[in-house]
XYZ file of C-alpha atoms in Angstrom:
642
model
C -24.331 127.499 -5.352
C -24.005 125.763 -2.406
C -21.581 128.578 -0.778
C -24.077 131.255 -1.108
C -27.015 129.210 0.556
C -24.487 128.499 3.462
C -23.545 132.707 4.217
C -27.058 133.212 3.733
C -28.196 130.964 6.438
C -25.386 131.809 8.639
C -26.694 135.634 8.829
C -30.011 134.729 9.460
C -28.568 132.268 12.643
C -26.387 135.549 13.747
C -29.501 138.089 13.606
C -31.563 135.410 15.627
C -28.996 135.396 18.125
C -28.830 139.009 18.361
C -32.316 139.278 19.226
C -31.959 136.483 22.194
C -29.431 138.610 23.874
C -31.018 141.801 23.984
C -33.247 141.399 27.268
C -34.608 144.654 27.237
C -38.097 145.189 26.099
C -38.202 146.422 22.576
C -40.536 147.346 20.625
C -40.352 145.938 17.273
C -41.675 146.971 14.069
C -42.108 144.330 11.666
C -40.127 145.030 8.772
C -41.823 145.006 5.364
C -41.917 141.606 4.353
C -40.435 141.014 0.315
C -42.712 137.776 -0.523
C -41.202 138.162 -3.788
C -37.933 137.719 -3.346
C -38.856 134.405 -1.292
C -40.900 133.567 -3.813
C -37.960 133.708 -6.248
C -35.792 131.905 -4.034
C -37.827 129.691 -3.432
C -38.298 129.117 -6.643
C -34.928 129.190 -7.295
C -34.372 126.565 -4.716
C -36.751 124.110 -6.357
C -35.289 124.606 -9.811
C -31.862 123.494 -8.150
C -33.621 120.978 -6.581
C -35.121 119.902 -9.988
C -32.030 119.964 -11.405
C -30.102 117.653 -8.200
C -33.354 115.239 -9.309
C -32.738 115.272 -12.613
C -28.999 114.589 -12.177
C -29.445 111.751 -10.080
C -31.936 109.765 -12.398
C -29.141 110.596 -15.031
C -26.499 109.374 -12.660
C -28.700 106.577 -11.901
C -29.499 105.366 -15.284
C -26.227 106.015 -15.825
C -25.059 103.219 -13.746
C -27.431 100.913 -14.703
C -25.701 101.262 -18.516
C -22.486 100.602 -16.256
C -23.335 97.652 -14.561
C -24.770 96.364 -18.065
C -21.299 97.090 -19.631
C -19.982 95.410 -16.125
C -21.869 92.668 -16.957
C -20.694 92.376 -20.635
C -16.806 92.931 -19.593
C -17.342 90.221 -17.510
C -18.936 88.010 -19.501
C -16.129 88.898 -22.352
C -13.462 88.142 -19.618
C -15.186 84.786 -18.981
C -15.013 84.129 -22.354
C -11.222 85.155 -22.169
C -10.706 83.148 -19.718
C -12.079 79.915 -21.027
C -10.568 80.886 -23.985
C -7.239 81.340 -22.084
C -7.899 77.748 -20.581
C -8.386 75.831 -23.583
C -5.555 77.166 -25.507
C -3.598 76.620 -22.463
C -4.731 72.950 -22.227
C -4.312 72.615 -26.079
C -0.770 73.880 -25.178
C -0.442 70.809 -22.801
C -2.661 68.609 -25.132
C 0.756 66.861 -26.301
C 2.172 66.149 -23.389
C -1.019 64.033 -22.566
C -0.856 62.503 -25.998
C 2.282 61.686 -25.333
C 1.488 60.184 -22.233
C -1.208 58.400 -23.337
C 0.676 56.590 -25.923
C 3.097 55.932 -23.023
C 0.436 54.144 -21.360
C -1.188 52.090 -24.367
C 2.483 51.275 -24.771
C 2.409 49.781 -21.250
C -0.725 48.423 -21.680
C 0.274 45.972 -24.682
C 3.402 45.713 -23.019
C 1.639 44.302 -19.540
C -1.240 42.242 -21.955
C 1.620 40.536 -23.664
C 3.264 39.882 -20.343
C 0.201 37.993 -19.128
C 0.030 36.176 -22.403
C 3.719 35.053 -21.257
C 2.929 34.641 -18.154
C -0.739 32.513 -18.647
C 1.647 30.088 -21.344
C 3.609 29.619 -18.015
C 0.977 28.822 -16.443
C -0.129 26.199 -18.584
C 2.773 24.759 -19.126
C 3.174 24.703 -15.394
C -0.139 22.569 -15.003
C 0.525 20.272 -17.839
C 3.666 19.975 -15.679
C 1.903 19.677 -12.497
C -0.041 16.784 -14.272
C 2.759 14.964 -15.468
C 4.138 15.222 -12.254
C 0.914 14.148 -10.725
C 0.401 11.296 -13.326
C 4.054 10.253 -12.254
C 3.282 10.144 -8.606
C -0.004 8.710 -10.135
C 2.382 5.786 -11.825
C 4.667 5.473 -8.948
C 1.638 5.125 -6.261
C 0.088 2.324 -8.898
C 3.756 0.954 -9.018
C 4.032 0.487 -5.229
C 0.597 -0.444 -4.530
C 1.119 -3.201 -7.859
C 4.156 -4.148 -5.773
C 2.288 -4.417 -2.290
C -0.229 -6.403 -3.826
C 2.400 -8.684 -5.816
C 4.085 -8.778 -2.298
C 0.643 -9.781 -0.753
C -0.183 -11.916 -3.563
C 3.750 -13.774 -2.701
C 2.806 -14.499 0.739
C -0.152 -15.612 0.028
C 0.955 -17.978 -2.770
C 3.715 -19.501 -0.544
C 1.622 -19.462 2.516
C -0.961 -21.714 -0.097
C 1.700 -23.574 -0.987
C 2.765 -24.363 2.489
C -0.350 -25.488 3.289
C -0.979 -27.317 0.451
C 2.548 -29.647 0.657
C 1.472 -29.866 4.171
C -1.916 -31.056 3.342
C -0.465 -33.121 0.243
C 1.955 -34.847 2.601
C -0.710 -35.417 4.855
C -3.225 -36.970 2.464
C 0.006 -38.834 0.523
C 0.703 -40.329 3.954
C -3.217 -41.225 4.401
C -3.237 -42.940 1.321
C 0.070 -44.814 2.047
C -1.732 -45.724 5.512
C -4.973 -46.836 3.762
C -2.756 -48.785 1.049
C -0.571 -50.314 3.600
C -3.557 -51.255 5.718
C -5.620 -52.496 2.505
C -2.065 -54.623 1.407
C -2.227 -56.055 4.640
C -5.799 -57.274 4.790
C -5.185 -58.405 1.328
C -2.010 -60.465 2.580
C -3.820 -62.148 5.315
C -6.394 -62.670 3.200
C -4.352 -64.489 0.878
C -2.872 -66.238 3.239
C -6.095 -67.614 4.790
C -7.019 -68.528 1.502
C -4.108 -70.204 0.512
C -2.580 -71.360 3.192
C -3.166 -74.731 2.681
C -1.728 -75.020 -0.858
C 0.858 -73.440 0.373
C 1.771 -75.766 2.451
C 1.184 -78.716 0.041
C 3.293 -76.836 -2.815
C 6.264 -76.591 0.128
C 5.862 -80.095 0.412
C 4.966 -81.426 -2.775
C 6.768 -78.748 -4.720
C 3.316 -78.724 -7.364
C -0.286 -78.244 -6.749
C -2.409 -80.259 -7.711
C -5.131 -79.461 -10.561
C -8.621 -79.293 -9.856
C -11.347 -81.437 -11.226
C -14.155 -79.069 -12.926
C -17.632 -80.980 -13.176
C -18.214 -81.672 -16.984
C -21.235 -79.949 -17.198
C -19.411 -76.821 -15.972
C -16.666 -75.217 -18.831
C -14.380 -72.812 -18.507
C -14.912 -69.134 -19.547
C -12.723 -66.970 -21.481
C -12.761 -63.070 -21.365
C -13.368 -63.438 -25.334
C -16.282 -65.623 -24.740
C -17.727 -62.909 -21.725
C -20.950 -61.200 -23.585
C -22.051 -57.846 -22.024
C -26.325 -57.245 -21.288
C -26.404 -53.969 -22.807
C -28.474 -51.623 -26.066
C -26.095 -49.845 -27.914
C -28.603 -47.311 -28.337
C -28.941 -46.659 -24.708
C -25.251 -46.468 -23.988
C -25.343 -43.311 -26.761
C -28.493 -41.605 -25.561
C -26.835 -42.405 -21.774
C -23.338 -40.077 -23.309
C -25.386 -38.117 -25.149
C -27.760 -37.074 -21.776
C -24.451 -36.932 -19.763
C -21.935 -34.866 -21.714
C -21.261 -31.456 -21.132
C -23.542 -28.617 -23.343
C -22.154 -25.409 -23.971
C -24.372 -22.556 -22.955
C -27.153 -21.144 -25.472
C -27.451 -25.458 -26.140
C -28.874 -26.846 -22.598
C -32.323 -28.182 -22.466
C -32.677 -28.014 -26.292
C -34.689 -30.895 -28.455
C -33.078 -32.566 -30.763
C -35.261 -31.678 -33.591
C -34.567 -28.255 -32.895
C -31.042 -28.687 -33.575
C -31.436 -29.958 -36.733
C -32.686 -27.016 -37.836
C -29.836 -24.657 -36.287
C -27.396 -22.786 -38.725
C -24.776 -20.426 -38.535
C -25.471 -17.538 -40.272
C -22.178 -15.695 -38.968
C -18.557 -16.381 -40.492
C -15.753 -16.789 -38.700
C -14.815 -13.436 -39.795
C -17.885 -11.984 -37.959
C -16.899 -13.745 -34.957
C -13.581 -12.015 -35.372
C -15.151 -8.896 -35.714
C -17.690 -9.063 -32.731
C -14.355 -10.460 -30.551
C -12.582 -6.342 -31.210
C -16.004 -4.710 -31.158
C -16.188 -1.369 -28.636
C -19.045 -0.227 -27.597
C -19.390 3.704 -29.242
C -22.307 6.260 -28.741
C -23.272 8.982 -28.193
C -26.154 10.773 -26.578
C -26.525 14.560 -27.069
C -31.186 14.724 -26.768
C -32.100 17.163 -24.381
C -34.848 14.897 -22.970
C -32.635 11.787 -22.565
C -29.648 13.590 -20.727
C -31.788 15.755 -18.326
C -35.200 14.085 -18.109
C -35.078 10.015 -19.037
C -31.214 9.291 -17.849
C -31.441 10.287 -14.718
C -35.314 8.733 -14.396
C -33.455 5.315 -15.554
C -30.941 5.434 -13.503
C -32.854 5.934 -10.431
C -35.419 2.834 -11.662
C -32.375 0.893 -12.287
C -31.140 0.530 -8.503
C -34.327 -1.218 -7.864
C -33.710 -3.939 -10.437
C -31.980 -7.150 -8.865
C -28.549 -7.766 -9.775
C -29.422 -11.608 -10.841
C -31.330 -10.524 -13.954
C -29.953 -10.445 -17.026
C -29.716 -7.364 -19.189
C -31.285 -8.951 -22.308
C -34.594 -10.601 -20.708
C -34.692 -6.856 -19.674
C -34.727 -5.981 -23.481
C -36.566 -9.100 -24.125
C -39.496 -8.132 -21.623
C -39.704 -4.902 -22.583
C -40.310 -6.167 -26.797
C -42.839 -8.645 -25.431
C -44.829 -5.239 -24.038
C -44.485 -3.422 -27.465
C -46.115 -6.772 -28.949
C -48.826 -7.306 -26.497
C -49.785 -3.801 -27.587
C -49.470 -4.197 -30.966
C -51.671 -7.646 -30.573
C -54.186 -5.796 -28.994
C -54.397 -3.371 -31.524
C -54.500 -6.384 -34.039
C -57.479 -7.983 -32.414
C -59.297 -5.220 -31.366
C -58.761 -2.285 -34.751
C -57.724 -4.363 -37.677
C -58.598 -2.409 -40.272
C -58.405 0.732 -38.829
C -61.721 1.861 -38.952
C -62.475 1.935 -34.907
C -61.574 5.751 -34.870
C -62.855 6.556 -38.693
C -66.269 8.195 -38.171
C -66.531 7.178 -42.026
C -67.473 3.740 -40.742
C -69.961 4.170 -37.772
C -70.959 0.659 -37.796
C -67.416 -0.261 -36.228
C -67.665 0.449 -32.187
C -64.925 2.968 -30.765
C -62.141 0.994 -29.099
C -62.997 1.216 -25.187
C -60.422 3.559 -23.040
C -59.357 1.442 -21.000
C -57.503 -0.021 -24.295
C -55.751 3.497 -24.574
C -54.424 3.118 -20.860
C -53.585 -0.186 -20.743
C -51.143 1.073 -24.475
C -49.871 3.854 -22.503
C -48.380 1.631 -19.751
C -47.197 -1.122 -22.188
C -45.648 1.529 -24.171
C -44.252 2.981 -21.151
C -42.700 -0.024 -19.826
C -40.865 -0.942 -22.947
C -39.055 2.342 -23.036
C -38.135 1.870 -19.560
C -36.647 -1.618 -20.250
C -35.355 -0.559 -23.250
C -33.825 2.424 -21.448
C -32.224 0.311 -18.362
C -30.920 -2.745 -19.967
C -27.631 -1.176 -20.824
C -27.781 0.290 -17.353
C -28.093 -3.324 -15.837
C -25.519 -4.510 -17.994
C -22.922 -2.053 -16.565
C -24.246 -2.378 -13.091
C -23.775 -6.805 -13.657
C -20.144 -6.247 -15.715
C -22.121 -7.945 -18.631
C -21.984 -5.603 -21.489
C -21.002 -6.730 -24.641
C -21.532 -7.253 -28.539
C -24.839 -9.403 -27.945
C -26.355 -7.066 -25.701
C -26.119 -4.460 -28.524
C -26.963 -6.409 -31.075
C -30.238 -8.404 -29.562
C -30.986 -4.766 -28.378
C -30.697 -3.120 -31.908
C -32.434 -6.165 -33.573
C -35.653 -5.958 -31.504
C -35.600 -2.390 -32.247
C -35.549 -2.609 -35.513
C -38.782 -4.984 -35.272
C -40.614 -2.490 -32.580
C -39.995 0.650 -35.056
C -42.330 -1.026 -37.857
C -44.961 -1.876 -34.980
C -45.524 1.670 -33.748
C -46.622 3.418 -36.495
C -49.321 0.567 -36.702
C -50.200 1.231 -33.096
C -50.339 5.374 -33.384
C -52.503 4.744 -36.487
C -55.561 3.193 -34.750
C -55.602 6.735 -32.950
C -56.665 8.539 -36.112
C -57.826 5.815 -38.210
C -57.640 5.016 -42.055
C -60.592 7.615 -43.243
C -59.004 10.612 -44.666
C -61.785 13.089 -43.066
C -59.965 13.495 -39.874
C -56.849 11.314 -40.867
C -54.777 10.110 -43.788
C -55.488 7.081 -46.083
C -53.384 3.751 -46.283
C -51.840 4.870 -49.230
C -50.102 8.256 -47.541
C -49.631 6.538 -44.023
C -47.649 4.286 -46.255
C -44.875 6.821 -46.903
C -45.072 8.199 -43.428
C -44.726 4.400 -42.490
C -41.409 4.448 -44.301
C -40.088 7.505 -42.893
C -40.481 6.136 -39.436
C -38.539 3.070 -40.588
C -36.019 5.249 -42.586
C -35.352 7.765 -39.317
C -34.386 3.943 -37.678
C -32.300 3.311 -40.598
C -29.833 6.154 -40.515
C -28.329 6.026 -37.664
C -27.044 2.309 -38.570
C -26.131 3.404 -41.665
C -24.437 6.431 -39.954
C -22.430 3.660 -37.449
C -21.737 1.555 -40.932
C -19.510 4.804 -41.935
C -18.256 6.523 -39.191
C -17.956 3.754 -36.301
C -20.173 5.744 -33.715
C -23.483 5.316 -32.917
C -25.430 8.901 -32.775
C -28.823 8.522 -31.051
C -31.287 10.770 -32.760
C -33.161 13.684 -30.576
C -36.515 11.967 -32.581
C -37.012 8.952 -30.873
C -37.077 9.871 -27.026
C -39.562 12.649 -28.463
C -41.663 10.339 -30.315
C -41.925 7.556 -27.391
C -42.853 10.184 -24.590
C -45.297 11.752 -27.377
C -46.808 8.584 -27.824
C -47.309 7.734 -24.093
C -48.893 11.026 -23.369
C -51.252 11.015 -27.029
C -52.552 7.203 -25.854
C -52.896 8.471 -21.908
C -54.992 11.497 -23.274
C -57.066 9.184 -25.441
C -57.896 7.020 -22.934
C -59.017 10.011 -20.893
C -61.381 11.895 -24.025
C -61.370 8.764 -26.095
C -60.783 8.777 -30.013
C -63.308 11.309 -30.892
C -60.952 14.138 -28.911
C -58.493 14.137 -31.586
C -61.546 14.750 -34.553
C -61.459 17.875 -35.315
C -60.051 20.182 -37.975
C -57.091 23.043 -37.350
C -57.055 26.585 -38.341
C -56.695 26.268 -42.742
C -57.632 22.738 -42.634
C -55.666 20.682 -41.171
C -56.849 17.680 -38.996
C -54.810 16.111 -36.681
C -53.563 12.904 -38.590
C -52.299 15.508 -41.166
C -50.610 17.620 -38.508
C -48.781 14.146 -37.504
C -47.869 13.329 -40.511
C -46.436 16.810 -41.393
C -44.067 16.781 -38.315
C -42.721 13.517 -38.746
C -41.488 14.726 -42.222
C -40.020 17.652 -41.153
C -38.816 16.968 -37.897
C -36.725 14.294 -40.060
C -35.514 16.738 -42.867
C -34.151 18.840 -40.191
C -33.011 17.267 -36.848
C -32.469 13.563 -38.426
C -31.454 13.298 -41.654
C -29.181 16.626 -42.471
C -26.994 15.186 -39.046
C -26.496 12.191 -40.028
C -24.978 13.191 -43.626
C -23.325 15.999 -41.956
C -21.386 13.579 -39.695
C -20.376 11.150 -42.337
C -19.303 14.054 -44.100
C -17.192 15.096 -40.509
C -15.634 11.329 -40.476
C -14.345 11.580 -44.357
C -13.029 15.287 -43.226
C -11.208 14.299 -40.237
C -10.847 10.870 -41.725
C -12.238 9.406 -38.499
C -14.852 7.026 -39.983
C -14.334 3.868 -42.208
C -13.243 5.806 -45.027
C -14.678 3.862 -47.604
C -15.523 4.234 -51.215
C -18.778 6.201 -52.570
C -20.640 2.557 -53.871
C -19.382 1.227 -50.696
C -20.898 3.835 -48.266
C -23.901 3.789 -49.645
C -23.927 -0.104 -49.848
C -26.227 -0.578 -46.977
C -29.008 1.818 -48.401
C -29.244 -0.538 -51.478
C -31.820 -3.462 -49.738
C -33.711 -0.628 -47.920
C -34.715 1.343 -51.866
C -35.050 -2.227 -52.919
C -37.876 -3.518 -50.423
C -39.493 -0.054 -50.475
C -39.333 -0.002 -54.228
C -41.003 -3.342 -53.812
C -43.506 -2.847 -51.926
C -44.740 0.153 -53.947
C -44.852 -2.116 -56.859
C -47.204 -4.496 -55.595
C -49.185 -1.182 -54.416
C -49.699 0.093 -58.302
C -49.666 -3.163 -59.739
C -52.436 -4.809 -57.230
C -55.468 -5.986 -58.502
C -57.505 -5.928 -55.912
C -55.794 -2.536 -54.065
C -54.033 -4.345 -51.480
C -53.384 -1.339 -49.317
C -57.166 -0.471 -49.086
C -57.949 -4.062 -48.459
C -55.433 -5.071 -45.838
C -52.647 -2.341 -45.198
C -51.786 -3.777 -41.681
C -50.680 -6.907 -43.387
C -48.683 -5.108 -45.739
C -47.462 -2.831 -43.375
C -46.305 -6.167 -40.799
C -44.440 -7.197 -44.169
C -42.417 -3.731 -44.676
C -41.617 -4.035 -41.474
C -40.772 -7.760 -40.893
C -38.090 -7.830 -44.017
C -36.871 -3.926 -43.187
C -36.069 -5.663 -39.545
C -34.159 -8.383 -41.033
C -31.974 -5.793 -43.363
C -31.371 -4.286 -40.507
C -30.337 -6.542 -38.389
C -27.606 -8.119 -40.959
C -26.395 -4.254 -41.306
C -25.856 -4.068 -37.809
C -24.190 -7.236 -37.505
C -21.789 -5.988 -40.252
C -21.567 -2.900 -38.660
C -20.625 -4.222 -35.327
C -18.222 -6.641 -36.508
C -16.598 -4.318 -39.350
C -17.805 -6.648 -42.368
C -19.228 -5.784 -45.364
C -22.957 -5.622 -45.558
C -25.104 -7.322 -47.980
C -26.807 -5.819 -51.023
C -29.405 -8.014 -51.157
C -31.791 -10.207 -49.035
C -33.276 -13.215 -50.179
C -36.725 -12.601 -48.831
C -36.842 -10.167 -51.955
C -37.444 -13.447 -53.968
C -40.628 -14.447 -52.903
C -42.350 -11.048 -52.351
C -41.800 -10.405 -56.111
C -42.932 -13.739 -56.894
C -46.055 -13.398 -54.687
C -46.464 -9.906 -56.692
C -45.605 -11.441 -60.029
C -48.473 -14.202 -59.024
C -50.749 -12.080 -58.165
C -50.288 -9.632 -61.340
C -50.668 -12.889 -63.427
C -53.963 -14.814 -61.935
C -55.770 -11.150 -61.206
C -57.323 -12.873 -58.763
C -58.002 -11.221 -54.911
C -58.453 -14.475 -52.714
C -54.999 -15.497 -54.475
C -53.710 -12.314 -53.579
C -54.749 -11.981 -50.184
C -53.479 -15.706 -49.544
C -49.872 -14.822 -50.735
C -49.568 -11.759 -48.522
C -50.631 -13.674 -45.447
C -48.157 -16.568 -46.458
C -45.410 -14.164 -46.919
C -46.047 -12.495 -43.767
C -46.077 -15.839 -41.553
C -42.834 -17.262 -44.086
C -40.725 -13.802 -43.614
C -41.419 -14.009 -40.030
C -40.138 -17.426 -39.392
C -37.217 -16.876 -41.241
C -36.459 -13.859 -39.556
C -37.259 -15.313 -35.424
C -34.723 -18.264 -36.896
C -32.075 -15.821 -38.416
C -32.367 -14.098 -35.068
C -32.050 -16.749 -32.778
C -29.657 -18.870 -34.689
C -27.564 -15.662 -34.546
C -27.860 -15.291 -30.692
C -27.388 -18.807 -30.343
C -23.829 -18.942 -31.871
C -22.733 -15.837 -30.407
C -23.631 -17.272 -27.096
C -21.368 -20.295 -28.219
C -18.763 -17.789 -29.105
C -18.187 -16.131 -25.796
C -19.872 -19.055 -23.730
C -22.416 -16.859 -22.247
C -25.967 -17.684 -21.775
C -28.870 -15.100 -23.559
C -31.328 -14.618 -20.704
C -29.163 -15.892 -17.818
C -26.424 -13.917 -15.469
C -23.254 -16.590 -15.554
C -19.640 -16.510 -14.177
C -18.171 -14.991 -17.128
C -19.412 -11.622 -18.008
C -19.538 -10.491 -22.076
């Protein structure tokens, strides 16, 4: 097709040219035009045309179907590929396993040879140690030998100087004796010189005439001027007193005993101190506040007037209290016609209170800082403790008072009473079984507690703490609740739990069931007590006078106590029973008998002054032969430490 267009337009170009080159003026007749052949060609033309169109949209789309396929072969090949990959890792996939397990291999291989190698180094630094304890041992040694070799020269240099000073004074003496002899010689000779003379010449001397009115004496016949009386007193007044005995009357001896056996003596005499502290508040807060008050306290004091001073503040408080809110009714809006205790009452407990826990807290301190710690310092510690613990639940209850709208009656504060003193009461009986002394979280709690609840009161007064909780609860209710479970779950569970730990690692006393529980025996029995005379009273003696009743629980609960602790602390056995038992159940028997309320009243205030004589003399009897024992003083810093 494309041929025949190309001749055709070359014949046109060759008659065009034919016509240039003919200059000659010709006269040309227009041939007869054909329009319908060009019309055909034309037409002919743009059917081609058409068709070249047509071709190329084909063409066109065709490729697009290409580059689709294009698209999809590559894809596939991508596919291929990836698939090619992964078959040809899978092809290495053993090799790596293999490898891997190589390395595991190494890596067990490598853990075990730092196992081996950390063993080395621990036995290399227990080996260090020894060596350094050795050279510890050997530096001891030589400085042990120094100071023997000091100690040498100093002993003969002493004795040097002492036969020099020995000679010296023996050669004195001989002096003043050979000067005295002398005197006495010339003396004699003065004196007798004359009958000397007359006996060298007479060979006698002659007698001398007495006067008749004048006989002579004989040393039988000598009569001394003196009262046989006054010569005692005078070697009774000058004799040497052991300390704990100076400056005491004699009627107050006659009423001293010795409640402790020789075998408590022996006891006290191999007694460690053991304890341990684990509160968070002690360690972090009241330790170090203790220690830092303790620098400030002279070194001349003695540890247990610290103790001492510190009991006379808990019963200054408890006095005040006494005098002030006997009956507990001046924070019971139930009895309006009693006046609210003033604030300055609340501060003035709050600072008491305050300062006995900070004695109590830095005697032992003091008695480390003086090198006198010892068996009495525990024990008169412990035993005013033991007193203090049945005096602040008296004190906290004038906070609340006795009325059960905002606060609990006598009867319940009775049993919360109890648990106070029981809390106490464990950790003895915990020391009584497993030798060490575990200071419950509780009490640091409960004395910083206390402080800030009688600071606050004195700031709102007694009235702030009126007012009932969310379901009911008042205050003296929400007390009561946490001392009972604060002790079924940080006090008593612990304590059981480590006598249970002493029997398992057979670290405590290891003894018998009945005599574990030995010292719990007078604590049931006075609480058991005490109850009794509650049901049986006739005239309701806990609604008439609980504080007296409560000052009795706690008086004879402080004198079981302190007898467990001395048999704890010497490694005796405890008693089972105490004798002021006798009386209370008489006084209870009495008072069931007569039915009368005055009679009633009359024994329970005679018990309470009776049980606390006996116990002040039990106590001090006991400090006084202890203080015999090691030849200490109580309240006074001596020469020889306990």
């Amino acid at each position: 097709m494309f041929t025949g267009l190309k001749d055709k337009l070359r014949t046109v170009k060759n008659t065009v040219g034919f016509f240039v080159l003919d200059d000659s003026p010709v006269k040309l007749q227009p041939p007869p035009v054909n329009t319908q052949a060009g019309a055909g060609i034309l037409q002919h033309f743009q059917d081609q045309w058409q068709d070249i169109h047509e071709l190329n949209e084909q063409n066109a789309s065709n490729a697009q179907k290409v580059a689709v396929e294009i698209q999809q072969v590559a894809k596939r090949m991508a596919s291929s590929q990836t698939n090619i990959d992964l078959v040809t890792h899978l092809l290495t996939t053993s090799k790596l396993t293999s490898n891997i397990e190589q390395c595991l291999t190494q890596v067990d291989q490598l853990y075990k040879t730092c196992e081996v190698v950390e063993q080395k180094l621990l036995d290399f630094e227990v080996l260090l140690e020894d060596i350094e304890f050795e050279g510890m041992i050997k530096r001891h040694k030589a400085l042990l030998e120094s100071y023997k070799i000091r100690k040498q020269d100093n002993l003969n240099k002493l004795k040097e100087s002492l036969d020099k000073h020995y000679v010296q004074q023996v050669a004195k003496f001989e002096n003043s004796k050979k000067h005295v002899l002398e005197e006495r010689e010339k003396v004699f000779q003065d004196a007798f010189k004359g009958d000397l003379e007359v006996y060298k010449s007479l060979g006698t001397i002659p007698k001398v005439d007495l006067p008749k009115t004048q006989s002579g004496a004989i040393l039988e016949e000598i009569q001394l001027d003196f009262d046989p009386n006054e010569l005692e007193e005078f070697f009774n007044n000058t004799s040497a007193s052991l300390p704990g005995e100076a400056s005491v009357p004699q009627f107050i001896m006659l009423l001293e005993r010795e409640y402790l056996k020789q075998q408590h003596l022996n006891g006290f005499d191999n007694y460690k101190y053991n304890c341990k502290d684990t509160g968070i508040l002690s360690i972090y807060v009241m330790h170090p506040f203790w220690n830092w008050v303790v620098q400030y306290c002279p070194k001349n004091i003695a540890p247990n007037l610290l103790t001492f001073s510190g009991f006379m503040c808990t019963i200054a408080m408890y006095l005040m209290f006494t005098f002030m809110d006997y009956n507990f009714t001046a924070s019971d809006p139930e009895h309006p016609e009693v006046p609210n205790l003033p604030r300055w009452s609340w501060f003035l407990a709050a600072l008491l209170l305050f300062l006995a826990y900070t004695l109590d807290g830095i005697d032992g301190k003091q008695a480390r800082r003086t090198g006198t710690s010892g068996p009495l310092g525990e024990l008169f510690d412990h035993g005013l403790d033991s007193y203090t613990a049945g005096l602040m639940p008296a004190a906290m209850y004038s906070i609340f008072g006795r009325g059960a709208r905002f606060s609990v009656p006598p009867f319940r504060m009775f049993f919360t009473f109890c648990n106070v003193l029981i809390n106490f009461y464990l950790s003895h009986f915990e020391k009584y079984n497993t030798g060490v002394m575990f200071l419950p979280w509780g009490y640091d709690f409960t004395m910083c507690g206390m402080i800030i609840i009688f600071f606050i009161t004195g700031i709102g007064g007694s009235d702030l703490w009126q007012y009932s909780l969310p379901g009911g609860i008042t205050n003296g209710v929400l007390v009561e609740l946490t001392l009972y479970i604060s002790s079924m779950i940080t006090n008593w569970p612990i304590v059981f739990y480590n006598i249970y730990k002493s029997y398992r690692d057979k670290t405590g006393y290891m003894r018998s069931f009945s005599e574990a529980i030995r010292p719990l025996i007078p604590l049931v029995l006075n609480y058991l007590i005490i109850l009794w005379w509650i049901f049986e009273s006739p005239s309701d003696i806990i609604e008439r006078d609980p504080r007296a009743l409560f000052f009795l629980l706690g008086t004879i609960f402080s004198n079981i106590s302190c007898r467990v602790i001395v048999a704890q602390m010497s490694s005796t056995r405890c008693d089972w029973f105490n004798w002021m038992f006798v009386p209370t159940v008489l006084a209870i028997m009495i008072s069931g008998v007569t039915q009368s309320p005055t009679l009633e009243l009359y024994l329970l205030y005679a018990l309470c002054l009776g049980t606390s004589i006996a116990h002040i003399h039990y106590g001090t009897c006991v400090v006084r032969q202890m203080c015999r024992h090691f030849k200490i003083n109580c309240f006074t810093i001596g020469k020889r430490s306990d």
